[in-house]
């Protein structure tokens, strides 16, 4: 007879993580999934996308600016954070910086005493949203741009925004590097910029074309590729890289964990323009973007630009709520939750790695197979024939991204039918397919970088 002590010593060890691995700040960021981007500044009032930096600061004059309205709208729409253009290429600072004269201080808005970053960060805290900042290194206004002194100015500006407004969850660096007011380009001191962020906001992820933490997805339409690795050969890239097409898929053999963030605007432009009111993306377009970003192992950074009043326009606000409703309807009932879920193999026959773990949300518990096993299948058996058209899978990414290739089949009238093939899974993969009425759904993992594991297996019937 085995004593209880001996039983515990026979438990299987968890799979060895396969590098590169996400950091704790990455794991917190992955969970955000969907969040808001806010482009706001003089461009809003000039109906333009890129300011020259010569704009009279007094053009910035919102008549009813209300960051609580933005934050409430975003919270109600299921967006989990906000990233604001604290400084766009025109150099205008939405906070009263000590390092430029081109800022809210030089406007009549709140008699020059206003601070958009303060208002927004307070509102984010009130509504439970994370707060992030976009700071364009390219500055078409600053007199020092194009000289080594500007690198110091930019670090001081960063320090201000990272120390005055509480916790900052993401710092967004644009790769653009054009000419400044004196016709010169800047050689950016990226290592110095990064170390300022690490010093004052150690939990913030840093975004750029080349990470170091989060990468641009290589397009501005909100689409990751179906094959999307969180891994990147990071050292071959820099902000403004001409090789940006590679960012859409990442690299299977990547050296670092640098997952993709998919940025896209709800309108044609990044800044508000009244003429684009009829062109706000439809719920169908937004859902398609959602499936191609969050559903393809990316995050969705959805730009919703405030109007000249300083409010999220009624059309955009309603569209965001309708988009939320559509997601709620699509993922209302997990049909796999009540099914009998089995696997061809379970790691060490140990309950801690049992297939039932995939029926619970979160990625702390998961199903896994033995070391050296690179292909395995899981199946969900329904009590009676069940119609579904969405499958959701998640890997326990704390073990690294592992799955390379899989296929989905359905047991219909006693016969297995192919439904859809897939490659990567990563943090989240949602598969869309024509409704199928099946007794069983089977996922066969055909290849993986290391013994596969899954933290989540869910299925839905989405009527939209
Ligand atoms: C680009 C910028 O040039 C656009 O104005 C916008 O801010 C977009 C998100 O990034 O590189």
Short mmCIF file of C-alpha atoms and ligand atoms in Angstrom, two decimals:
data_model
loop_
_atom_site.label_atom_id
_atom_site.label_comp_id
_atom_site.label_asym_id
_atom_site.label_seq_id
_atom_site.Cartn_x
_atom_site.Cartn_y
_atom_site.Cartn_z
CA UNK A 1 0.00 0.00 0.00
CA UNK A 2 1.17 3.51 -0.80
CA UNK A 3 1.13 5.96 2.06
CA UNK A 4 -0.45 9.38 1.27
CA UNK A 5 3.06 10.79 1.41
CA UNK A 6 4.21 8.41 -1.31
CA UNK A 7 1.23 9.32 -3.50
CA UNK A 8 2.22 12.97 -3.43
CA UNK A 9 5.78 12.13 -4.38
CA UNK A 10 4.42 10.37 -7.48
CA UNK A 11 2.66 13.51 -8.77
CA UNK A 12 3.85 14.68 -12.16
CA UNK A 13 5.89 17.88 -12.29
CA UNK A 14 4.53 20.74 -14.41
CA UNK A 15 5.96 21.01 -17.93
CA UNK A 16 9.25 22.87 -18.13
CA UNK A 17 8.59 26.36 -19.54
CA UNK A 18 10.04 26.90 -23.01
CA UNK A 19 11.80 30.22 -23.52
CA UNK A 20 11.34 33.05 -24.24
CA UNK A 21 8.79 33.69 -21.52
CA UNK A 22 6.47 36.58 -20.67
CA UNK A 23 7.36 38.81 -17.71
CA UNK A 24 4.79 39.59 -14.99
CA UNK A 25 4.16 42.95 -16.69
CA UNK A 26 3.40 41.08 -19.91
CA UNK A 27 0.94 38.76 -18.17
CA UNK A 28 -0.96 41.74 -16.71
CA UNK A 29 -1.01 43.39 -20.15
CA UNK A 30 -2.29 40.23 -21.93
CA UNK A 31 -5.31 40.16 -19.64
CA UNK A 32 -6.41 43.66 -20.76
CA UNK A 33 -7.21 42.36 -24.27
CA UNK A 34 -9.24 45.38 -25.45
CA UNK A 35 -8.53 49.02 -24.59
CA UNK A 36 -8.95 52.57 -25.85
CA UNK A 37 -6.61 54.89 -27.70
CA UNK A 38 -7.28 58.64 -27.51
CA UNK A 39 -5.86 61.07 -30.07
CA UNK A 40 -6.56 64.60 -28.86
CA UNK A 41 -4.78 67.94 -29.22
CA UNK A 42 -4.53 70.95 -31.58
CA UNK A 43 -5.13 68.63 -34.55
CA UNK A 44 -8.66 68.03 -33.21
CA UNK A 45 -9.39 71.72 -33.70
CA UNK A 46 -7.60 72.07 -37.04
CA UNK A 47 -9.19 69.02 -38.73
CA UNK A 48 -5.76 67.54 -39.44
CA UNK A 49 -3.75 64.40 -38.73
CA UNK A 50 -0.24 65.81 -38.40
CA UNK A 51 0.35 69.29 -37.02
CA UNK A 52 3.34 71.31 -38.20
CA UNK A 53 4.19 72.42 -34.67
CA UNK A 54 3.61 76.04 -35.69
CA UNK A 55 -0.06 76.04 -34.62
CA UNK A 56 -1.09 78.80 -32.26
CA UNK A 57 -1.64 76.91 -28.97
CA UNK A 58 -4.82 78.91 -28.41
CA UNK A 59 -6.56 76.75 -31.04
CA UNK A 60 -6.77 74.11 -28.30
CA UNK A 61 -10.02 75.21 -26.69
CA UNK A 62 -12.42 72.40 -25.79
CA UNK A 63 -15.72 73.88 -24.62
CA UNK A 64 -16.92 71.01 -22.46
CA UNK A 65 -13.95 68.69 -21.87
CA UNK A 66 -15.05 65.87 -19.57
CA UNK A 67 -12.62 62.97 -19.10
CA UNK A 68 -15.14 61.26 -16.80
CA UNK A 69 -17.47 60.96 -19.79
CA UNK A 70 -14.64 59.29 -21.77
CA UNK A 71 -13.76 56.90 -18.96
CA UNK A 72 -17.36 55.98 -18.23
CA UNK A 73 -18.02 55.36 -21.92
CA UNK A 74 -14.93 53.15 -22.20
CA UNK A 75 -15.71 51.27 -18.99
CA UNK A 76 -19.30 50.62 -20.11
CA UNK A 77 -17.93 49.40 -23.46
CA UNK A 78 -15.73 46.80 -21.76
CA UNK A 79 -12.47 48.56 -22.58
CA UNK A 80 -9.92 48.06 -19.83
CA UNK A 81 -7.41 50.88 -20.26
CA UNK A 82 -6.84 54.19 -22.06
CA UNK A 83 -3.71 55.38 -23.84
CA UNK A 84 -3.70 59.11 -24.61
CA UNK A 85 -1.52 61.17 -26.97
CA UNK A 86 0.14 63.21 -24.21
CA UNK A 87 2.30 64.65 -27.02
CA UNK A 88 1.79 64.03 -30.75
CA UNK A 89 4.25 64.96 -33.52
CA UNK A 90 3.27 68.67 -33.31
CA UNK A 91 4.91 68.80 -29.88
CA UNK A 92 1.89 70.21 -28.02
CA UNK A 93 1.80 68.83 -24.47
CA UNK A 94 -1.58 68.01 -22.91
CA UNK A 95 -0.02 68.53 -19.48
CA UNK A 96 1.65 71.68 -18.06
CA UNK A 97 5.23 70.63 -18.71
CA UNK A 98 8.20 72.63 -17.50
CA UNK A 99 10.16 71.67 -20.61
CA UNK A 100 8.21 73.28 -23.45
CA UNK A 101 6.19 76.45 -23.94
CA UNK A 102 3.91 74.63 -26.38
CA UNK A 103 1.39 73.18 -23.94
CA UNK A 104 -1.99 73.56 -22.23
CA UNK A 105 -0.38 76.35 -20.17
CA UNK A 106 -0.34 78.57 -23.26
CA UNK A 107 -4.08 78.20 -23.91
CA UNK A 108 -7.17 79.86 -22.57
CA UNK A 109 -8.67 76.45 -21.67
CA UNK A 110 -9.20 76.68 -17.89
CA UNK A 111 -7.20 79.94 -18.09
CA UNK A 112 -4.04 77.97 -18.78
CA UNK A 113 -4.41 76.02 -15.54
CA UNK A 114 -5.84 72.84 -17.04
CA UNK A 115 -4.14 69.43 -17.23
CA UNK A 116 -5.73 66.78 -19.45
CA UNK A 117 -3.49 64.02 -18.07
CA UNK A 118 -4.56 64.82 -14.51
CA UNK A 119 -8.26 64.83 -15.44
CA UNK A 120 -7.95 61.58 -17.40
CA UNK A 121 -5.81 59.70 -14.88
CA UNK A 122 -8.26 60.67 -12.09
CA UNK A 123 -11.19 59.50 -14.21
CA UNK A 124 -9.40 56.23 -15.01
CA UNK A 125 -8.94 55.53 -11.31
CA UNK A 126 -12.61 56.32 -10.64
CA UNK A 127 -13.82 53.96 -13.37
CA UNK A 128 -11.26 51.20 -12.83
CA UNK A 129 -9.27 51.65 -16.04
CA UNK A 130 -5.52 51.43 -16.51
CA UNK A 131 -3.85 54.59 -17.75
CA UNK A 132 -1.21 54.75 -20.49
CA UNK A 133 0.60 57.50 -22.39
CA UNK A 134 1.67 58.05 -26.00
CA UNK A 135 4.65 60.35 -26.26
CA UNK A 136 5.93 61.09 -29.73
CA UNK A 137 9.71 61.41 -29.78
CA UNK A 138 9.32 63.25 -33.10
CA UNK A 139 8.64 66.87 -32.14
CA UNK A 140 8.02 69.41 -34.87
CA UNK A 141 7.90 72.28 -32.39
CA UNK A 142 10.66 71.95 -29.85
CA UNK A 143 13.58 74.33 -30.51
CA UNK A 144 16.13 71.75 -29.30
CA UNK A 145 14.88 68.97 -31.60
CA UNK A 146 17.76 67.71 -33.72
CA UNK A 147 20.37 68.31 -30.98
CA UNK A 148 21.59 66.09 -28.11
CA UNK A 149 19.81 68.45 -25.70
CA UNK A 150 16.44 67.25 -26.97
CA UNK A 151 17.14 63.71 -25.73
CA UNK A 152 17.41 65.20 -22.25
CA UNK A 153 14.25 67.27 -22.71
CA UNK A 154 12.37 64.15 -23.81
CA UNK A 155 13.55 62.21 -20.77
CA UNK A 156 12.41 65.04 -18.50
CA UNK A 157 9.01 65.07 -20.17
CA UNK A 158 8.77 61.32 -19.70
CA UNK A 159 9.70 61.69 -16.05
CA UNK A 160 6.94 64.27 -15.58
CA UNK A 161 4.21 62.11 -17.07
CA UNK A 162 5.41 59.00 -15.23
CA UNK A 163 5.62 60.64 -11.79
CA UNK A 164 2.65 63.00 -11.63
CA UNK A 165 -0.37 60.85 -12.42
CA UNK A 166 -0.14 57.61 -10.48
CA UNK A 167 0.43 54.18 -12.01
CA UNK A 168 1.07 54.15 -15.78
CA UNK A 169 0.42 50.79 -17.45
CA UNK A 170 1.85 51.36 -20.93
CA UNK A 171 4.21 53.82 -22.61
CA UNK A 172 3.64 54.10 -26.36
CA UNK A 173 6.55 55.22 -28.51
CA UNK A 174 5.82 56.16 -32.07
CA UNK A 175 8.56 55.24 -34.55
CA UNK A 176 8.18 58.41 -36.67
CA UNK A 177 11.42 60.38 -36.97
CA UNK A 178 10.98 63.41 -39.20
CA UNK A 179 12.52 66.84 -39.24
CA UNK A 180 12.09 69.38 -36.48
CA UNK A 181 11.64 73.17 -36.70
CA UNK A 182 15.29 73.71 -37.61
CA UNK A 183 15.13 71.13 -40.41
CA UNK A 184 17.20 68.57 -38.51
CA UNK A 185 16.35 65.01 -37.53
CA UNK A 186 16.97 63.65 -34.07
CA UNK A 187 19.12 60.66 -33.20
CA UNK A 188 16.95 59.23 -30.45
CA UNK A 189 18.61 57.89 -27.33
CA UNK A 190 16.32 54.86 -26.95
CA UNK A 191 18.29 53.15 -24.16
CA UNK A 192 18.01 56.35 -22.08
CA UNK A 193 14.26 56.68 -22.82
CA UNK A 194 13.68 53.07 -21.80
CA UNK A 195 15.63 53.41 -18.58
CA UNK A 196 13.50 56.40 -17.55
CA UNK A 197 10.38 54.26 -18.01
CA UNK A 198 11.86 51.34 -16.07
CA UNK A 199 12.92 53.70 -13.26
CA UNK A 200 9.63 55.52 -12.77
CA UNK A 201 7.09 53.00 -14.08
CA UNK A 202 8.61 49.55 -13.56
CA UNK A 203 5.28 47.82 -14.19
CA UNK A 204 4.56 49.62 -17.48
CA UNK A 205 5.00 47.80 -20.77
CA UNK A 206 6.92 49.72 -23.43
CA UNK A 207 5.45 49.66 -26.94
CA UNK A 208 7.15 50.46 -30.25
CA UNK A 209 7.73 48.78 -33.62
CA UNK A 210 10.49 46.88 -31.86
CA UNK A 211 9.16 46.54 -28.32
CA UNK A 212 11.07 46.07 -26.08
CA UNK A 213 7.89 44.69 -24.43
CA UNK A 214 5.02 45.02 -26.89
CA UNK A 215 5.31 45.27 -30.67
CA UNK A 216 3.31 47.07 -33.35
CA UNK A 217 1.40 44.55 -35.47
CA UNK A 218 2.68 46.09 -38.72
CA UNK A 219 -0.57 47.68 -39.96
CA UNK A 220 -3.06 50.24 -38.72
CA UNK A 221 -6.17 48.22 -39.50
CA UNK A 222 -6.25 46.20 -36.29
CA UNK A 223 -5.28 42.85 -37.78
CA UNK A 224 -2.84 40.27 -36.50
CA UNK A 225 -2.07 37.31 -38.78
CA UNK A 226 -3.70 33.91 -38.23
CA UNK A 227 -0.23 32.68 -37.38
CA UNK A 228 0.87 35.03 -34.64
CA UNK A 229 3.82 34.32 -32.37
CA UNK A 230 4.38 36.35 -29.21
CA UNK A 231 8.05 35.80 -30.01
CA UNK A 232 10.32 38.12 -31.96
CA UNK A 233 13.94 38.24 -33.07
CA UNK A 234 13.92 41.56 -31.31
CA UNK A 235 17.47 42.68 -31.88
CA UNK A 236 16.96 42.88 -35.66
CA UNK A 237 14.30 45.59 -35.19
CA UNK A 238 14.18 49.26 -34.23
CA UNK A 239 11.38 51.88 -34.14
CA UNK A 240 10.66 52.95 -37.70
CA UNK A 241 11.92 49.62 -39.11
CA UNK A 242 11.28 49.04 -42.83
CA UNK A 243 10.84 45.31 -42.02
CA UNK A 244 7.55 45.97 -40.28
CA UNK A 245 5.69 43.31 -42.32
CA UNK A 246 7.43 40.65 -40.21
CA UNK A 247 5.78 42.14 -37.13
CA UNK A 248 2.37 40.83 -38.19
CA UNK A 249 3.33 37.19 -37.57
CA UNK A 250 6.28 37.49 -35.20
CA UNK A 251 8.85 34.68 -35.28
CA UNK A 252 8.50 31.10 -34.20
CA UNK A 253 12.17 31.12 -33.18
CA UNK A 254 12.03 34.61 -31.70
CA UNK A 255 14.53 35.44 -28.99
CA UNK A 256 12.21 37.57 -26.82
CA UNK A 257 8.56 37.67 -25.73
CA UNK A 258 7.24 40.71 -27.67
CA UNK A 259 3.51 40.17 -28.36
CA UNK A 260 1.52 42.18 -30.90
CA UNK A 261 -0.77 45.11 -30.17
CA UNK A 262 -3.25 45.90 -32.94
CA UNK A 263 -4.02 49.62 -33.22
CA UNK A 264 -6.89 50.91 -35.33
CA UNK A 265 -9.22 53.89 -35.29
CA UNK A 266 -13.00 53.69 -35.03
CA UNK A 267 -12.98 56.46 -37.65
CA UNK A 268 -10.90 56.83 -40.84
CA UNK A 269 -8.54 59.29 -39.12
CA UNK A 270 -6.81 59.17 -35.74
CA UNK A 271 -8.07 62.65 -34.78
CA UNK A 272 -11.72 63.74 -34.71
CA UNK A 273 -13.22 65.41 -37.78
CA UNK A 274 -16.88 66.26 -38.08
CA UNK A 275 -16.85 65.21 -41.74
CA UNK A 276 -16.09 61.64 -40.59
CA UNK A 277 -19.16 61.37 -38.34
CA UNK A 278 -20.94 59.20 -40.93
CA UNK A 279 -17.84 56.99 -41.28
CA UNK A 280 -17.62 55.54 -37.78
CA UNK A 281 -16.96 51.81 -38.16
CA UNK A 282 -19.99 49.54 -37.97
CA UNK A 283 -20.46 46.87 -35.30
CA UNK A 284 -19.82 44.23 -38.00
CA UNK A 285 -16.49 45.87 -38.85
CA UNK A 286 -15.57 46.16 -35.18
CA UNK A 287 -16.43 42.52 -34.53
CA UNK A 288 -14.30 41.45 -37.49
CA UNK A 289 -11.42 43.52 -36.08
CA UNK A 290 -11.97 41.92 -32.66
CA UNK A 291 -11.73 38.40 -34.10
CA UNK A 292 -8.61 39.31 -36.09
CA UNK A 293 -6.85 40.96 -33.14
CA UNK A 294 -7.90 39.48 -29.78
CA UNK A 295 -9.02 36.31 -31.58
CA UNK A 296 -5.59 35.97 -33.20
CA UNK A 297 -3.36 36.32 -30.17
CA UNK A 298 -3.07 40.12 -30.20
CA UNK A 299 -4.54 42.92 -28.14
CA UNK A 300 -6.92 45.50 -29.58
CA UNK A 301 -6.05 49.19 -29.10
CA UNK A 302 -9.14 50.94 -30.44
CA UNK A 303 -8.83 54.67 -31.08
CA UNK A 304 -11.89 56.74 -30.17
CA UNK A 305 -10.99 60.41 -30.60
CA UNK A 306 -12.82 63.09 -28.57
CA UNK A 307 -14.45 65.90 -30.54
CA UNK A 308 -13.96 69.68 -30.38
CA UNK A 309 -16.15 69.89 -27.28
CA UNK A 310 -13.78 67.48 -25.54
CA UNK A 311 -16.35 64.68 -25.46
CA UNK A 312 -16.61 61.25 -27.04
CA UNK A 313 -19.12 61.95 -29.77
CA UNK A 314 -22.60 60.43 -29.33
CA UNK A 315 -22.21 58.31 -32.48
CA UNK A 316 -18.93 56.76 -31.30
CA UNK A 317 -20.23 56.25 -27.75
CA UNK A 318 -23.30 54.40 -28.98
CA UNK A 319 -21.23 52.33 -31.42
CA UNK A 320 -18.91 51.28 -28.60
CA UNK A 321 -21.86 50.13 -26.51
CA UNK A 322 -23.31 48.21 -29.45
CA UNK A 323 -19.90 46.59 -30.01
CA UNK A 324 -19.86 45.52 -26.35
CA UNK A 325 -23.38 44.12 -26.66
CA UNK A 326 -22.34 42.16 -29.75
CA UNK A 327 -19.42 40.58 -27.86
CA UNK A 328 -21.70 39.75 -24.95
CA UNK A 329 -24.18 38.07 -27.29
CA UNK A 330 -21.47 36.18 -29.19
CA UNK A 331 -19.90 34.77 -26.02
CA UNK A 332 -23.01 34.48 -23.84
CA UNK A 333 -23.03 30.72 -23.27
CA UNK A 334 -19.98 28.48 -23.27
CA UNK A 335 -21.33 25.23 -24.68
CA UNK A 336 -18.19 23.28 -23.78
CA UNK A 337 -18.61 24.14 -20.08
CA UNK A 338 -21.23 21.41 -19.62
CA UNK A 339 -19.76 18.92 -22.08
CA UNK A 340 -17.64 15.93 -21.15
CA UNK A 341 -14.08 16.92 -22.03
CA UNK A 342 -11.48 14.19 -22.57
CA UNK A 343 -7.95 13.94 -23.90
CA UNK A 344 -5.88 11.25 -25.60
CA UNK A 345 -3.30 11.73 -22.87
CA UNK A 346 -2.93 13.51 -19.53
CA UNK A 347 0.43 14.38 -18.05
CA UNK A 348 1.47 11.67 -15.59
CA UNK A 349 -2.22 10.68 -15.40
CA UNK A 350 -2.26 13.44 -12.81
CA UNK A 351 -5.55 15.22 -12.03
CA UNK A 352 -3.73 18.53 -11.73
CA UNK A 353 -3.30 18.43 -15.53
CA UNK A 354 -6.75 17.00 -16.30
CA UNK A 355 -8.75 18.10 -19.36
CA UNK A 356 -11.47 19.54 -17.07
CA UNK A 357 -9.05 22.37 -16.24
CA UNK A 358 -9.75 23.79 -19.69
CA UNK A 359 -13.41 24.32 -18.77
CA UNK A 360 -12.49 26.97 -16.19
CA UNK A 361 -11.52 30.55 -16.99
CA UNK A 362 -7.99 31.76 -16.35
CA UNK A 363 -4.66 30.18 -17.17
CA UNK A 364 -3.33 29.10 -13.78
CA UNK A 365 -4.71 25.61 -14.25
CA UNK A 366 -4.41 23.74 -17.51
CA UNK A 367 -4.39 20.40 -19.31
CA UNK A 368 -0.95 19.11 -20.33
CA UNK A 369 0.65 15.97 -21.77
CA UNK A 370 3.89 14.18 -21.01
CA UNK A 371 7.29 15.57 -22.01
CA UNK A 372 8.27 14.58 -25.53
CA UNK A 373 4.66 14.20 -26.69
CA UNK A 374 4.11 16.82 -29.40
CA UNK A 375 0.74 15.79 -30.73
CA UNK A 376 -2.43 14.97 -28.81
CA UNK A 377 -6.18 15.47 -29.10
CA UNK A 378 -8.91 16.79 -26.84
CA UNK A 379 -12.63 16.36 -27.36
CA UNK A 380 -15.86 17.79 -25.98
CA UNK A 381 -18.83 15.44 -25.99
CA UNK A 382 -22.26 17.07 -25.70
CA UNK A 383 -25.29 15.45 -24.09
CA UNK A 384 -27.16 15.88 -27.36
CA UNK A 385 -26.31 17.33 -30.78
CA UNK A 386 -25.25 20.93 -30.27
CA UNK A 387 -24.86 23.76 -32.78
CA UNK A 388 -21.81 25.95 -32.54
CA UNK A 389 -19.75 28.28 -34.74
CA UNK A 390 -16.95 29.55 -32.48
CA UNK A 391 -14.14 27.80 -30.63
CA UNK A 392 -11.94 29.61 -28.14
CA UNK A 393 -8.55 28.26 -27.07
CA UNK A 394 -5.89 29.62 -24.71
CA UNK A 395 -2.43 28.36 -23.86
CA UNK A 396 -1.01 28.78 -20.36
CA UNK A 397 1.50 31.32 -21.69
CA UNK A 398 3.51 31.35 -18.46
CA UNK A 399 4.95 28.10 -19.94
CA UNK A 400 5.85 29.86 -23.21
CA UNK A 401 4.03 29.70 -26.55
CA UNK A 402 4.03 26.09 -27.69
CA UNK A 403 1.35 25.06 -30.23
CA UNK A 404 2.35 25.24 -33.91
CA UNK A 405 -0.48 23.49 -35.71
CA UNK A 406 -3.91 22.06 -34.96
CA UNK A 407 -7.15 21.02 -36.61
CA UNK A 408 -10.78 21.08 -35.49
CA UNK A 409 -13.26 18.34 -36.41
CA UNK A 410 -16.90 17.70 -35.57
CA UNK A 411 -18.72 14.40 -35.13
CA UNK A 412 -21.86 14.80 -37.24
CA UNK A 413 -24.26 11.84 -37.63
CA UNK A 414 -21.52 9.50 -36.47
CA UNK A 415 -18.86 10.79 -38.89
CA UNK A 416 -15.90 13.08 -38.26
CA UNK A 417 -15.94 16.16 -40.48
CA UNK A 418 -13.12 18.68 -40.87
CA UNK A 419 -14.17 22.13 -39.61
CA UNK A 420 -11.16 24.42 -39.57
CA UNK A 421 -7.36 24.24 -39.38
CA UNK A 422 -5.19 26.47 -37.24
CA UNK A 423 -1.57 27.22 -36.48
CA UNK A 424 -0.71 29.26 -33.39
CA UNK A 425 -2.89 29.67 -30.28
CA UNK A 426 -0.93 31.77 -27.76
CA UNK A 427 -2.77 33.86 -25.18
CA UNK A 428 -6.06 33.53 -27.09
CA UNK A 429 -7.30 32.10 -30.38
CA UNK A 430 -10.93 32.34 -31.46
CA UNK A 431 -11.97 30.35 -34.52
CA UNK A 432 -14.99 31.28 -36.59
CA UNK A 433 -16.72 28.72 -38.80
CA UNK A 434 -20.13 27.99 -40.31
CA UNK A 435 -22.59 26.62 -37.72
CA UNK A 436 -22.19 22.88 -37.25
CA UNK A 437 -24.54 20.60 -35.29
CA UNK A 438 -22.33 18.05 -33.63
CA UNK A 439 -22.26 15.43 -30.92
CA UNK A 440 -18.55 15.96 -30.39
CA UNK A 441 -15.90 18.53 -31.22
CA UNK A 442 -12.29 17.38 -31.42
CA UNK A 443 -9.15 19.49 -31.47
CA UNK A 444 -6.05 17.66 -32.64
CA UNK A 445 -2.79 19.37 -31.88
CA UNK A 446 -0.50 18.20 -34.66
CA UNK A 447 2.73 19.93 -33.74
CA UNK A 448 4.19 22.01 -30.95
CA UNK A 449 7.52 23.51 -29.84
CA UNK A 450 7.27 21.48 -26.63
CA UNK A 451 4.65 19.21 -25.07
CA UNK A 452 1.37 21.09 -25.57
CA UNK A 453 -0.82 22.47 -22.80
CA UNK A 454 -4.15 24.31 -22.94
CA UNK A 455 -5.70 26.48 -20.26
CA UNK A 456 -9.03 27.05 -21.98
CA UNK A 457 -11.30 25.25 -24.40
CA UNK A 458 -14.67 26.93 -24.92
CA UNK A 459 -17.30 26.83 -27.66
CA UNK A 460 -20.14 29.14 -28.60
CA UNK A 461 -22.98 29.63 -30.97
CA UNK A 462 -22.91 33.26 -32.00
CA UNK A 463 -26.09 34.39 -33.80
CA UNK A 464 -24.23 37.44 -35.20
C1 LIG B 1 1.40 56.90 -36.34
C2 LIG B 1 1.26 58.42 -36.23
O1 LIG B 1 2.02 59.08 -37.25
C3 LIG B 1 -0.20 58.70 -36.37
O2 LIG B 1 -0.48 60.07 -36.37
C4 LIG B 1 -0.92 58.00 -35.21
O3 LIG B 1 -0.54 58.60 -33.99
C5 LIG B 1 -0.60 56.51 -35.22
C6 LIG B 1 -1.20 55.77 -34.08
O4 LIG B 1 0.79 56.30 -35.22
O5 LIG B 1 2.68 56.49 -36.48
#
